[in-house]
């Protein structure tokens, strides 16, 4: 299969000698055509660096970047059919919205009439026809964001790179733009590589997510898989909330402190490991009957649901998420003793 | 580093040099390069009608540096040199000191105004800064001449019976240099004071420091880099001044600059002129090095 | 400093000194301008308003000649200095530090650090040798010298403007298929233009004002306005020279006001 973008054992080291910073360490990734791919990871993990190498603003220290199977590692950015929506937007302050959007086509030497037509079309796509003659400084943050998007889309790139494009917007605008971006991507069929450190954004928008940490790519997969089958503690912790419980695994059964036995995948590694359970998969019932004994702690009310803090027999603290009911009758008294169980198939064994 | 990265770094260095090259070539041709030729000329023999004869001679340097030696037999000439050097240094130092004494309150005053007034006052300081030095010297000349505005006013008020003779004295040169170089002192002082956190003052007053103590122990140390910068900016051009002493000092109150020029005119001693210029350059370089030292030291001390 | 400290703005004597300083700075210039309209030829006794010195100065063929020469030199030198300074600023700003950058700074700022008289002497010696060797006596020497010492004045505002410019803009241009040249032509240059104009104006004023270097470099009959004026000053300043000074002063003030308006837009 030919991928839209491939990175092969890509490394990037900034500086040299004792000042060397390894921003990316042997990252290999394959992004499919027409995919909405998200790079997710904490600040400084190398997301921007990877994006800049795909765009051509940086050359890899070693390894390759491929576009449609062709090595483009040393091609300058202006020769790559890849456009970027910059985090700071980087709109040209001396040009009008129209000129900004038409910039790429003009540089490509397209005839004026064609540029005008495309610009109109793209501006209507992002609903900015009315602002065409304004300067970027005369627009709101959200509008500037759309101009940046329109400018990157106008030359019809094969791949669009978006580096935290929504981080400067307020929550409401952010949600709107998430929907809009997804709609545009489906409509245009362009490969999107989207960078964010907001896990919710990644989960709602992406076809696939790549989770990064400290220059490494930890896991690649669809949102559901990333959420339900995190490969390690970092991924499990970074995406959503998770309870970690120490356990001993043998033959598809995890034994936790207090002797309770839980079913896990049969191919799970054996030995002492950590198991992960999402708070929404924690069930609270009566003591006994194979359930884990636990003591109820504080309950925090969140509107649609409440977080119930529990302490297991060995002192491990876990959280259960419970649907709120209208009367508040189901609220557990602090200090009461309960039995905890987990939903079928929800217990995940982590490799480290 | 990969080959591509290496290449990118080298391209970067090369483009820095290529882009700077035209400026550097021009500067080398018409600013820095000739300084070296000047040094060479200071070791040659003066020609009869100006210029030089290409024969090595240390006379020019002896005529400047070793002229202090009074047992040498040529001390009548050395005396004249010494007087000129001494006058130059004295006047430059006095100018520096006085511009500081009046410049500091001025800079302080500007820095403590509201933003709008401050911008206006700064602009008012900058206009004379960029105005032709010759014109400003002419303007001062009009004021302090015997028949000038000052004397006319004082005479008509009956304060004096005879015009004060200021023009063509050291005092005239001092007044003129203070006038023309004052903005060079005020601007860096302002820059330093502007960075100064006024709350430190309140803290000091709070601790029962007297005004004088506050000035000496709190304000001056903090604005020291500005004081040094201003002093250098005034001292260097003052030491090399030519126009102001020529117009206000007349032929008798020469400074080094005028004395150098003389060697290329009536003096017809190019090597001596060159040697004096090199000497001036050395003094200035030492002063600059002192500045850099002091500036970096006060930087590292926070 | 929105909330001025009461004590800070009121150190006794500071305000008085400052006001006296401003008066002392402006009194001589104002008087000079004022008396350029005096109908008598005294610069101390007012004898009534008259514009006569201006046409009188201008009717002097030599004044016209030196003015034209001054303007020619200032124009050519400021264009040359600004061009090379722009290139140097592009080469030395917003980049990783490369070896030799300190040397470049030192060389560019050299005219600011070396006393004018020293540069003047060095140029006199060097150019005299070239004049003998080539026989060429033209304005080229003055133009070269002026261009060189104007470089730092053009360089500083251009560099300041460049440093305040978002580097991502050029990256964005490259991302949008602009070649290096196109990125410069359509993004960097238009954004840099106010800095370039400001630098050129400073260079122009600097060249127009120069006395010492011109005095040493010029060949016979190559007086500029300042060296001509200097030569006219004997025991007193002739009223027509006064009038020219007033005009030059006006030109400087206009240029400076423009300069400030141009550079202020940045923030
Ligand atoms: N030009 C550079 N020179 C030196 N180090 C750099 C450079 N650019 C990035 N780095 C370092 O490389 C690492 C990765 O940076 P990068 O910008 O890719 O992180 P990021 O994942 O995009 O973070 P953020 O979410 O904060 O944008 C960081 O440690 C950063 O300090
Ligand atoms: Mg980033």
Short mmCIF file of N, CA, C and O in Angstrom, two decimals, chain C residues 97-173:
data_model
loop_
_atom_site.label_atom_id
_atom_site.label_comp_id
_atom_site.label_asym_id
_atom_site.label_seq_id
_atom_site.Cartn_x
_atom_site.Cartn_y
_atom_site.Cartn_z
N UNK C 97 23.57 32.13 15.37
CA UNK C 97 24.85 32.84 15.41
C UNK C 97 25.87 32.05 14.61
O UNK C 97 26.06 30.87 14.82
N UNK C 98 26.50 32.72 13.67
CA UNK C 98 27.57 32.05 12.93
C UNK C 98 28.89 32.66 13.34
O UNK C 98 28.94 33.74 13.89
N UNK C 99 29.95 31.91 13.02
CA UNK C 99 31.28 32.42 13.33
C UNK C 99 31.51 33.71 12.58
O UNK C 99 31.11 33.87 11.44
N UNK C 100 32.17 34.65 13.22
CA UNK C 100 32.51 35.89 12.53
C UNK C 100 31.43 36.94 12.59
O UNK C 100 31.58 38.03 12.06
N UNK C 101 30.31 36.62 13.26
CA UNK C 101 29.24 37.61 13.31
C UNK C 101 29.66 38.85 14.11
O UNK C 101 29.34 39.97 13.74
N UNK C 102 30.42 38.60 15.18
CA UNK C 102 30.92 39.73 15.97
C UNK C 102 31.80 40.62 15.12
O UNK C 102 31.73 41.86 15.21
N UNK C 103 32.61 40.00 14.27
CA UNK C 103 33.48 40.77 13.39
C UNK C 103 32.64 41.64 12.46
O UNK C 103 32.94 42.82 12.25
N UNK C 104 31.57 41.05 11.93
CA UNK C 104 30.71 41.82 11.03
C UNK C 104 30.09 43.02 11.78
O UNK C 104 30.10 44.15 11.27
N UNK C 105 29.58 42.78 12.99
CA UNK C 105 29.01 43.89 13.78
C UNK C 105 30.05 44.98 14.01
O UNK C 105 29.78 46.16 13.86
N UNK C 106 31.23 44.53 14.40
CA UNK C 106 32.30 45.49 14.70
C UNK C 106 32.58 46.36 13.48
O UNK C 106 32.71 47.57 13.58
N UNK C 107 32.69 45.69 12.32
CA UNK C 107 33.02 46.45 11.12
C UNK C 107 31.91 47.42 10.75
O UNK C 107 32.16 48.55 10.37
N UNK C 108 30.66 46.94 10.86
CA UNK C 108 29.55 47.81 10.48
C UNK C 108 29.45 49.02 11.41
O UNK C 108 29.19 50.13 10.98
N UNK C 109 29.71 48.80 12.69
CA UNK C 109 29.59 49.90 13.64
C UNK C 109 30.85 50.71 13.81
O UNK C 109 30.89 51.68 14.57
N UNK C 110 31.89 50.32 13.09
CA UNK C 110 33.17 50.99 13.23
C UNK C 110 33.07 52.51 13.06
O UNK C 110 33.63 53.26 13.86
N UNK C 111 32.34 53.00 12.05
CA UNK C 111 32.26 54.46 11.91
C UNK C 111 31.68 55.16 13.13
O UNK C 111 31.90 56.35 13.31
N UNK C 112 30.92 54.41 13.95
CA UNK C 112 30.36 55.04 15.15
C UNK C 112 31.37 55.08 16.29
O UNK C 112 31.26 55.87 17.20
N UNK C 113 32.36 54.17 16.24
CA UNK C 113 33.27 54.03 17.37
C UNK C 113 34.56 54.82 17.19
O UNK C 113 35.17 55.22 18.16
N UNK C 114 34.97 55.00 15.93
CA UNK C 114 36.23 55.70 15.68
C UNK C 114 35.92 57.20 15.53
O UNK C 114 34.99 57.56 14.82
N UNK C 115 36.68 58.06 16.21
CA UNK C 115 36.43 59.50 16.05
C UNK C 115 36.50 59.90 14.58
O UNK C 115 37.36 59.41 13.85
N UNK C 116 35.60 60.78 14.19
CA UNK C 116 35.52 61.21 12.79
C UNK C 116 36.86 61.71 12.27
O UNK C 116 37.24 61.41 11.14
N UNK C 117 37.57 62.44 13.12
CA UNK C 117 38.82 63.04 12.65
C UNK C 117 39.82 61.96 12.26
O UNK C 117 40.57 62.10 11.30
N UNK C 118 39.79 60.84 12.98
CA UNK C 118 40.72 59.74 12.69
C UNK C 118 40.37 59.11 11.34
O UNK C 118 41.24 58.92 10.48
N UNK C 119 39.10 58.80 11.14
CA UNK C 119 38.67 58.26 9.85
C UNK C 119 39.02 59.24 8.74
O UNK C 119 39.50 58.84 7.67
N UNK C 120 38.80 60.52 9.02
CA UNK C 120 39.06 61.54 8.00
C UNK C 120 40.53 61.53 7.59
O UNK C 120 40.85 61.55 6.39
N UNK C 121 41.42 61.48 8.56
CA UNK C 121 42.86 61.45 8.27
C UNK C 121 43.21 60.20 7.46
O UNK C 121 43.90 60.27 6.44
N UNK C 122 42.69 59.06 7.90
CA UNK C 122 42.98 57.81 7.20
C UNK C 122 42.52 57.87 5.75
O UNK C 122 43.23 57.45 4.83
N UNK C 123 41.33 58.43 5.55
CA UNK C 123 40.79 58.53 4.19
C UNK C 123 41.61 59.50 3.35
O UNK C 123 41.87 59.25 2.17
N UNK C 124 42.00 60.61 3.96
CA UNK C 124 42.82 61.59 3.24
C UNK C 124 44.08 60.91 2.69
O UNK C 124 44.42 61.02 1.52
N UNK C 125 44.75 60.16 3.57
CA UNK C 125 46.00 59.49 3.18
C UNK C 125 45.76 58.46 2.08
O UNK C 125 46.40 58.46 1.04
N UNK C 126 44.74 57.62 2.32
CA UNK C 126 44.47 56.53 1.38
C UNK C 126 44.02 57.07 0.02
O UNK C 126 44.53 56.67 -1.03
N UNK C 127 43.08 58.00 0.06
CA UNK C 127 42.56 58.51 -1.21
C UNK C 127 43.59 59.35 -1.95
O UNK C 127 43.62 59.37 -3.19
N UNK C 128 44.47 60.04 -1.20
CA UNK C 128 45.52 60.80 -1.86
C UNK C 128 46.39 59.86 -2.68
O UNK C 128 46.75 60.16 -3.82
N UNK C 129 46.70 58.71 -2.10
CA UNK C 129 47.51 57.73 -2.81
C UNK C 129 46.79 57.26 -4.07
O UNK C 129 47.39 57.14 -5.14
N UNK C 130 45.48 56.99 -3.94
CA UNK C 130 44.73 56.54 -5.11
C UNK C 130 44.64 57.64 -6.16
O UNK C 130 44.78 57.39 -7.36
N UNK C 131 44.46 58.87 -5.68
CA UNK C 131 44.37 59.99 -6.63
C UNK C 131 45.66 60.09 -7.45
O UNK C 131 45.63 60.29 -8.66
N UNK C 132 46.79 59.94 -6.77
CA UNK C 132 48.07 59.98 -7.48
C UNK C 132 48.18 58.82 -8.46
O UNK C 132 48.55 58.98 -9.61
N UNK C 133 47.78 57.65 -7.99
CA UNK C 133 47.95 56.45 -8.81
C UNK C 133 47.03 56.46 -10.03
O UNK C 133 47.43 56.06 -11.12
N UNK C 134 45.78 56.90 -9.85
CA UNK C 134 44.81 56.78 -10.95
C UNK C 134 44.57 58.09 -11.67
O UNK C 134 44.09 58.10 -12.79
N UNK C 135 44.85 59.21 -11.03
CA UNK C 135 44.57 60.49 -11.65
C UNK C 135 43.11 60.90 -11.52
O UNK C 135 42.73 62.00 -11.89
N UNK C 136 42.26 60.00 -11.00
CA UNK C 136 40.84 60.32 -10.86
C UNK C 136 40.62 61.25 -9.67
O UNK C 136 41.13 61.00 -8.58
N UNK C 137 39.91 62.36 -9.90
CA UNK C 137 39.73 63.37 -8.86
C UNK C 137 38.26 63.58 -8.51
O UNK C 137 37.93 64.49 -7.76
N UNK C 138 37.37 62.78 -9.10
CA UNK C 138 35.93 63.09 -9.07
C UNK C 138 35.27 62.97 -7.72
O UNK C 138 35.92 62.81 -6.68
N UNK C 139 33.94 63.04 -7.75
CA UNK C 139 33.13 62.98 -6.54
C UNK C 139 33.12 61.59 -5.91
O UNK C 139 32.64 61.42 -4.80
N UNK C 140 33.63 60.60 -6.65
CA UNK C 140 33.58 59.21 -6.21
C UNK C 140 34.12 59.00 -4.80
O UNK C 140 33.56 58.23 -4.02
N UNK C 141 35.20 59.72 -4.48
CA UNK C 141 35.80 59.53 -3.16
C UNK C 141 34.84 59.97 -2.05
O UNK C 141 34.65 59.28 -1.05
N UNK C 142 34.25 61.16 -2.28
CA UNK C 142 33.31 61.65 -1.27
C UNK C 142 32.12 60.71 -1.12
O UNK C 142 31.66 60.41 -0.02
N UNK C 143 31.64 60.23 -2.26
CA UNK C 143 30.48 59.34 -2.23
C UNK C 143 30.82 58.04 -1.50
O UNK C 143 30.06 57.56 -0.66
N UNK C 144 32.01 57.49 -1.81
CA UNK C 144 32.42 56.25 -1.14
C UNK C 144 32.53 56.48 0.37
O UNK C 144 32.01 55.69 1.17
N UNK C 145 33.19 57.58 0.76
CA UNK C 145 33.38 57.85 2.18
C UNK C 145 32.03 58.04 2.88
O UNK C 145 31.78 57.46 3.94
N UNK C 146 31.15 58.83 2.26
CA UNK C 146 29.84 59.07 2.87
C UNK C 146 29.03 57.78 2.96
O UNK C 146 28.40 57.50 3.98
N UNK C 147 29.06 57.00 1.87
CA UNK C 147 28.32 55.73 1.89
C UNK C 147 28.79 54.88 3.06
O UNK C 147 27.98 54.29 3.78
N UNK C 148 30.10 54.82 3.25
CA UNK C 148 30.65 53.96 4.30
C UNK C 148 30.19 54.41 5.68
O UNK C 148 29.68 53.61 6.46
N UNK C 149 30.34 55.72 6.00
CA UNK C 149 30.00 56.09 7.37
C UNK C 149 28.49 56.18 7.59
O UNK C 149 28.03 56.28 8.72
N UNK C 150 27.70 56.13 6.50
CA UNK C 150 26.25 56.11 6.67
C UNK C 150 25.72 54.70 6.93
O UNK C 150 24.57 54.53 7.35
N UNK C 151 26.55 53.68 6.65
CA UNK C 151 26.06 52.30 6.77
C UNK C 151 25.47 51.99 8.16
O UNK C 151 24.35 51.51 8.24
N UNK C 152 26.19 52.30 9.27
CA UNK C 152 25.58 51.95 10.56
C UNK C 152 24.26 52.68 10.82
O UNK C 152 23.37 52.12 11.45
N UNK C 153 24.14 53.89 10.33
CA UNK C 153 22.90 54.64 10.56
C UNK C 153 21.73 54.02 9.81
O UNK C 153 20.59 54.04 10.27
N UNK C 154 22.02 53.46 8.63
CA UNK C 154 20.96 52.78 7.88
C UNK C 154 20.70 51.40 8.49
O UNK C 154 19.56 50.95 8.58
N UNK C 155 21.78 50.76 8.93
CA UNK C 155 21.70 49.38 9.41
C UNK C 155 20.84 49.25 10.66
O UNK C 155 20.00 48.35 10.77
N UNK C 156 21.02 50.18 11.61
CA UNK C 156 20.38 50.01 12.92
C UNK C 156 18.85 49.96 12.85
O UNK C 156 18.25 49.03 13.38
N UNK C 157 18.17 50.93 12.22
CA UNK C 157 16.70 50.82 12.17
C UNK C 157 16.22 49.63 11.36
O UNK C 157 15.19 49.03 11.70
N UNK C 158 16.94 49.25 10.31
CA UNK C 158 16.51 48.11 9.50
C UNK C 158 16.60 46.84 10.33
O UNK C 158 15.69 46.01 10.34
N UNK C 159 17.70 46.72 11.04
CA UNK C 159 17.90 45.56 11.89
C UNK C 159 16.83 45.49 12.99
O UNK C 159 16.26 44.43 13.26
N UNK C 160 16.54 46.65 13.58
CA UNK C 160 15.52 46.69 14.63
C UNK C 160 14.18 46.21 14.09
O UNK C 160 13.48 45.41 14.71
N UNK C 161 13.84 46.67 12.91
CA UNK C 161 12.57 46.29 12.29
C UNK C 161 12.54 44.78 12.00
O UNK C 161 11.56 44.09 12.26
N UNK C 162 13.65 44.29 11.46
CA UNK C 162 13.74 42.87 11.12
C UNK C 162 13.58 42.00 12.36
O UNK C 162 12.88 40.98 12.34
N UNK C 163 14.24 42.43 13.44
CA UNK C 163 14.18 41.61 14.64
C UNK C 163 12.77 41.53 15.20
O UNK C 163 12.41 40.54 15.83
N UNK C 164 11.98 42.57 14.97
CA UNK C 164 10.61 42.54 15.45
C UNK C 164 9.67 41.78 14.53
O UNK C 164 8.48 41.68 14.79
N UNK C 165 10.21 41.24 13.43
CA UNK C 165 9.35 40.59 12.44
C UNK C 165 9.24 39.10 12.69
O UNK C 165 10.23 38.45 12.99
N UNK C 166 8.04 38.58 12.55
CA UNK C 166 7.78 37.17 12.80
C UNK C 166 8.42 36.31 11.71
O UNK C 166 8.08 36.41 10.54
N UNK C 167 9.34 35.48 12.12
CA UNK C 167 10.05 34.64 11.14
C UNK C 167 9.12 33.62 10.49
O UNK C 167 9.36 33.15 9.39
N UNK C 168 8.03 33.27 11.21
CA UNK C 168 7.09 32.30 10.67
C UNK C 168 6.49 32.78 9.35
O UNK C 168 6.05 31.96 8.54
N UNK C 169 6.44 34.11 9.15
CA UNK C 169 5.83 34.62 7.92
C UNK C 169 6.57 34.13 6.69
O UNK C 169 5.95 33.71 5.71
N UNK C 170 7.88 34.14 6.75
CA UNK C 170 8.65 33.65 5.61
C UNK C 170 8.54 32.13 5.48
O UNK C 170 8.52 31.60 4.37
N UNK C 171 8.46 31.47 6.61
CA UNK C 171 8.26 30.02 6.57
C UNK C 171 6.92 29.72 5.90
O UNK C 171 6.81 28.84 5.05
N UNK C 172 5.90 30.51 6.28
CA UNK C 172 4.58 30.33 5.67
C UNK C 172 4.65 30.57 4.17
O UNK C 172 4.02 29.86 3.38
N UNK C 173 5.42 31.58 3.75
CA UNK C 173 5.54 31.86 2.33
C UNK C 173 6.17 30.67 1.60
O UNK C 173 5.69 30.25 0.54
#
